[in-house]
Short mmCIF file of C-alpha atoms in Angstrom, two decimals:
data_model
loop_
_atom_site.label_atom_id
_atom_site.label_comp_id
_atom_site.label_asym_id
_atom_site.label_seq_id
_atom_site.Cartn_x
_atom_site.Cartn_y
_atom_site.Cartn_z
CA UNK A 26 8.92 15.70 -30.83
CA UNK A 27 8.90 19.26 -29.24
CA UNK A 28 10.41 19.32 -25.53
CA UNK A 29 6.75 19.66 -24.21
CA UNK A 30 5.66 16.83 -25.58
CA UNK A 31 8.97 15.12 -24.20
CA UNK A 32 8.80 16.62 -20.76
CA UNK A 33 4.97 14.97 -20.13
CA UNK A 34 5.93 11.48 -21.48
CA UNK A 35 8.82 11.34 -19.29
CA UNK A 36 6.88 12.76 -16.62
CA UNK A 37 4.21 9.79 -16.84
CA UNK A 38 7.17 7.00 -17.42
CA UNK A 39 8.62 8.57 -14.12
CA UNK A 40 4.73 8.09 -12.48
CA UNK A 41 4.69 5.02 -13.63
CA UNK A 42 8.11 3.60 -12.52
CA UNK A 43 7.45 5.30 -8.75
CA UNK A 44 4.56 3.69 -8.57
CA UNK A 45 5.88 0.42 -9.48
CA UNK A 46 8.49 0.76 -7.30
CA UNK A 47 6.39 1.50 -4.28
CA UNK A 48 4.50 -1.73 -5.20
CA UNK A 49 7.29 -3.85 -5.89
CA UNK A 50 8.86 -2.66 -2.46
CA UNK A 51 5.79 -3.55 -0.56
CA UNK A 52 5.67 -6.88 -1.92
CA UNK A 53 9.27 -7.11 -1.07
CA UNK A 54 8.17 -6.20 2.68
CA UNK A 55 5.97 -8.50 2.91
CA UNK A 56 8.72 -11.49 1.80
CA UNK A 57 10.94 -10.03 4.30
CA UNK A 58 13.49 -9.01 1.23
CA UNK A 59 14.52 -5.79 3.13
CA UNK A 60 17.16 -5.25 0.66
CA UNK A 61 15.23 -5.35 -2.53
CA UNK A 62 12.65 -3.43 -0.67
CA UNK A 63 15.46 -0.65 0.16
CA UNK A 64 16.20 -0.40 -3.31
CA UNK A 65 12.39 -0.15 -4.38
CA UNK A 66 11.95 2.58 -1.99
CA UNK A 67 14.91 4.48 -3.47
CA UNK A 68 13.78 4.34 -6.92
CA UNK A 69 10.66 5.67 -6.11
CA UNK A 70 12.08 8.52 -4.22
CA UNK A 71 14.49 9.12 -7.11
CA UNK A 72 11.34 9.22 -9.44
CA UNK A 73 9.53 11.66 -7.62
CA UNK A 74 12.60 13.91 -7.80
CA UNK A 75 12.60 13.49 -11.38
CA UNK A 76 9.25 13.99 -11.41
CA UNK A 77 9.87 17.71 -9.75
CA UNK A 78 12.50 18.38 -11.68
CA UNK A 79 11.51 18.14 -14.85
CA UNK A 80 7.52 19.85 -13.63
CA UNK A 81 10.17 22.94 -13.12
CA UNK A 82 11.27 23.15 -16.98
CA UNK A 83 7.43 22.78 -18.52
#
């Protein structure tokens, strides 16, 4: 696998993760589980770092 190819699957795991993240932390919101729901919201932060970080090297 060339590091193109590389670069855009890891982009659309990171996409995908974030996303479930955000979801996962909303639901966690909505049980009042503030502290999963902290740590949702900081993977999917972390994610969209990645995300920028590795649109940089393509």
């Amino acid at each position: 696998m060339d590091k193109r190819k590389a670069l855009r699957l890891l982009s659309i795991l990171s996409g995908l993760i974030g996303l479930s993240a955000v979801a996962i932390g909303v639901i966690a919101l909505d049980k009042k589980e503030y502290v999963i729901a902290i740590g949702m919201m900081f993977v999917a932060v972390w994610q969209v770092y990645n995300l920028i970080t590795w649109k940089r090297y393509r």
